[in-house]
Amino acid sequence: SKVSTRILQGLLALVCVYVAVTISIMDTRDVLPRNPCSVAAVTSMLARSEMLDSSVNTEGYEWRDSDELASMYERWVFSLGWWGEKGSNERRFEIDIGAAEKTS
């Protein structure tokens, strides 16, 4: 019917307005810099991480069961987030040891 068509068109227009307002107001570049669903993006989050250091991962850790890994990693704190000085070229979004920068 015409009424339901006009209601749906109004809702679609409202959604478009909300999208435009959100894009203009919100800076989404600090949310996620890369799509975390790709293999390349996930490995890039580990590229410069201290998690790959030999002090964290001993030889043969890939063959350990979950209980051994849990006891091996219980003293570490891992965090996904922004690392480095704000505004610096060295700032990166990755998984690393410690607490990542808190964003408000």
PDB file of C-alpha atoms in Angstrom:
ATOM      1  CA  SER A   1       0.000   0.000   0.000  1.00  0.00           C
ATOM      2  CA  LYS A   2       1.016   3.612  -0.384  1.00  0.00           C
ATOM      3  CA  VAL A   3       1.113   4.225   3.364  1.00  0.00           C
ATOM      4  CA  SER A   4       3.568   1.430   4.108  1.00  0.00           C
ATOM      5  CA  THR A   5       5.718   2.490   1.134  1.00  0.00           C
ATOM      6  CA  ARG A   6       5.894   6.078   2.421  1.00  0.00           C
ATOM      7  CA  ILE A   7       6.726   4.875   5.945  1.00  0.00           C
ATOM      8  CA  LEU A   8       9.577   2.714   4.612  1.00  0.00           C
ATOM      9  CA  GLN A   9      10.859   5.584   2.465  1.00  0.00           C
ATOM     10  CA  GLY A  10      10.796   7.855   5.514  1.00  0.00           C
ATOM     11  CA  LEU A  11      12.734   5.328   7.587  1.00  0.00           C
ATOM     12  CA  LEU A  12      15.297   4.908   4.814  1.00  0.00           C
ATOM     13  CA  ALA A  13      15.715   8.680   4.574  1.00  0.00           C
ATOM     14  CA  LEU A  14      16.145   8.869   8.365  1.00  0.00           C
ATOM     15  CA  VAL A  15      18.840   6.176   8.271  1.00  0.00           C
ATOM     16  CA  CYS A  16      20.658   8.092   5.516  1.00  0.00           C
ATOM     17  CA  VAL A  17      20.538  11.276   7.609  1.00  0.00           C
ATOM     18  CA  TYR A  18      21.921   9.402  10.639  1.00  0.00           C
ATOM     19  CA  VAL A  19      24.756   7.959   8.543  1.00  0.00           C
ATOM     20  CA  ALA A  20      25.654  11.391   7.172  1.00  0.00           C
ATOM     21  CA  VAL A  21      25.623  12.958  10.651  1.00  0.00           C
ATOM     22  CA  THR A  22      27.724  10.127  12.095  1.00  0.00           C
ATOM     23  CA  ILE A  23      30.321  10.378   9.319  1.00  0.00           C
ATOM     24  CA  SER A  24      30.595  14.145   9.707  1.00  0.00           C
ATOM     25  CA  ILE A  25      30.815  14.159  13.521  1.00  0.00           C
ATOM     26  CA  MET A  26      32.671  10.969  14.435  1.00  0.00           C
ATOM     27  CA  ASP A  27      36.332  10.379  13.617  1.00  0.00           C
ATOM     28  CA  THR A  28      36.369   6.655  12.880  1.00  0.00           C
ATOM     29  CA  ARG A  29      40.072   6.417  11.950  1.00  0.00           C
ATOM     30  CA  ASP A  30      40.979   5.759  15.596  1.00  0.00           C
ATOM     31  CA  VAL A  31      38.488   2.914  15.902  1.00  0.00           C
ATOM     32  CA  LEU A  32      40.113   0.257  13.698  1.00  0.00           C
ATOM     33  CA  PRO A  33      42.749   1.146  11.125  1.00  0.00           C
ATOM     34  CA  ARG A  34      42.466  -2.182   9.278  1.00  0.00           C
ATOM     35  CA  ASN A  35      39.791  -4.809   8.777  1.00  0.00           C
ATOM     36  CA  PRO A  36      40.592  -7.482  11.408  1.00  0.00           C
ATOM     37  CA  CYS A  37      38.868 -10.185   9.342  1.00  0.00           C
ATOM     38  CA  SER A  38      41.749 -10.613   6.915  1.00  0.00           C
ATOM     39  CA  VAL A  39      44.785 -12.805   7.598  1.00  0.00           C
ATOM     40  CA  ALA A  40      47.160 -10.006   6.600  1.00  0.00           C
ATOM     41  CA  ALA A  41      45.616  -7.554   9.078  1.00  0.00           C
ATOM     42  CA  VAL A  42      45.773 -10.057  11.941  1.00  0.00           C
ATOM     43  CA  THR A  43      49.419 -10.884  11.284  1.00  0.00           C
ATOM     44  CA  SER A  44      50.260  -7.188  10.998  1.00  0.00           C
ATOM     45  CA  MET A  45      48.865  -6.750  14.526  1.00  0.00           C
ATOM     46  CA  LEU A  46      51.557  -9.170  15.718  1.00  0.00           C
ATOM     47  CA  ALA A  47      54.427  -7.937  13.527  1.00  0.00           C
ATOM     48  CA  ARG A  48      56.242  -5.670  16.039  1.00  0.00           C
ATOM     49  CA  SER A  49      54.780  -7.244  19.147  1.00  0.00           C
ATOM     50  CA  GLU A  50      56.839  -8.389  22.121  1.00  0.00           C
ATOM     51  CA  MET A  51      54.631 -11.489  22.159  1.00  0.00           C
ATOM     52  CA  LEU A  52      56.923 -13.051  19.574  1.00  0.00           C
ATOM     53  CA  ASP A  53      59.999 -12.502  21.752  1.00  0.00           C
ATOM     54  CA  SER A  54      61.778 -15.614  23.022  1.00  0.00           C
ATOM     55  CA  SER A  55      61.356 -14.486  26.645  1.00  0.00           C
ATOM     56  CA  VAL A  56      57.592 -14.925  26.246  1.00  0.00           C
ATOM     57  CA  ASN A  57      57.508 -17.943  23.951  1.00  0.00           C
ATOM     58  CA  THR A  58      59.908 -20.757  24.696  1.00  0.00           C
ATOM     59  CA  GLU A  59      60.916 -23.310  22.105  1.00  0.00           C
ATOM     60  CA  GLY A  60      58.214 -25.849  21.329  1.00  0.00           C
ATOM     61  CA  TYR A  61      55.315 -23.791  22.674  1.00  0.00           C
ATOM     62  CA  GLU A  62      53.229 -24.637  19.608  1.00  0.00           C
ATOM     63  CA  TRP A  63      53.128 -28.284  20.714  1.00  0.00           C
ATOM     64  CA  ARG A  64      51.893 -27.627  24.269  1.00  0.00           C
ATOM     65  CA  ASP A  65      48.338 -28.292  25.376  1.00  0.00           C
ATOM     66  CA  SER A  66      46.008 -25.593  26.697  1.00  0.00           C
ATOM     67  CA  ASP A  67      46.821 -26.241  30.389  1.00  0.00           C
ATOM     68  CA  GLU A  68      50.555 -25.858  29.790  1.00  0.00           C
ATOM     69  CA  LEU A  69      49.984 -22.681  27.778  1.00  0.00           C
ATOM     70  CA  ALA A  70      47.705 -21.254  30.473  1.00  0.00           C
ATOM     71  CA  SER A  71      50.380 -21.751  33.136  1.00  0.00           C
ATOM     72  CA  MET A  72      53.039 -20.380  30.784  1.00  0.00           C
ATOM     73  CA  TYR A  73      51.104 -17.159  30.033  1.00  0.00           C
ATOM     74  CA  GLU A  74      49.460 -16.531  33.424  1.00  0.00           C
ATOM     75  CA  ARG A  75      52.051 -13.926  34.463  1.00  0.00           C
ATOM     76  CA  TRP A  76      51.601 -11.831  31.290  1.00  0.00           C
ATOM     77  CA  VAL A  77      48.933  -9.244  30.435  1.00  0.00           C
ATOM     78  CA  PHE A  78      48.029  -9.071  26.751  1.00  0.00           C
ATOM     79  CA  SER A  79      46.105  -6.180  25.255  1.00  0.00           C
ATOM     80  CA  LEU A  80      44.706  -5.165  21.865  1.00  0.00           C
ATOM     81  CA  GLY A  81      44.772  -1.431  21.285  1.00  0.00           C
ATOM     82  CA  TRP A  82      46.797   1.660  20.425  1.00  0.00           C
ATOM     83  CA  TRP A  83      50.488   1.698  21.369  1.00  0.00           C
ATOM     84  CA  GLY A  84      52.909   4.629  21.217  1.00  0.00           C
ATOM     85  CA  GLU A  85      52.709   8.385  21.678  1.00  0.00           C
ATOM     86  CA  LYS A  86      49.556  10.109  20.451  1.00  0.00           C
ATOM     87  CA  GLY A  87      50.257  11.982  17.223  1.00  0.00           C
ATOM     88  CA  SER A  88      53.514  10.104  16.661  1.00  0.00           C
ATOM     89  CA  ASN A  89      54.360   8.287  13.423  1.00  0.00           C
ATOM     90  CA  GLU A  90      55.353   5.290  15.551  1.00  0.00           C
ATOM     91  CA  ARG A  91      51.817   4.868  16.881  1.00  0.00           C
ATOM     92  CA  ARG A  92      50.358   1.474  16.021  1.00  0.00           C
ATOM     93  CA  PHE A  93      47.256  -0.637  16.604  1.00  0.00           C
ATOM     94  CA  GLU A  94      48.252  -4.141  17.618  1.00  0.00           C
ATOM     95  CA  ILE A  95      48.286  -6.903  20.186  1.00  0.00           C
ATOM     96  CA  ASP A  96      51.134  -6.606  22.676  1.00  0.00           C
ATOM     97  CA  ILE A  97      52.224  -7.251  26.250  1.00  0.00           C
ATOM     98  CA  GLY A  98      50.963  -4.777  28.833  1.00  0.00           C
ATOM     99  CA  ALA A  99      47.999  -2.424  28.887  1.00  0.00           C
ATOM    100  CA  ALA A 100      47.195  -0.535  25.705  1.00  0.00           C
ATOM    101  CA  GLU A 101      46.311   3.154  25.726  1.00  0.00           C
ATOM    102  CA  LYS A 102      42.874   3.824  27.145  1.00  0.00           C
ATOM    103  CA  THR A 103      40.631   5.751  24.762  1.00  0.00           C
ATOM    104  CA  SER A 104      37.676   7.774  25.875  1.00  0.00           C
TER     105      SER A 104
END
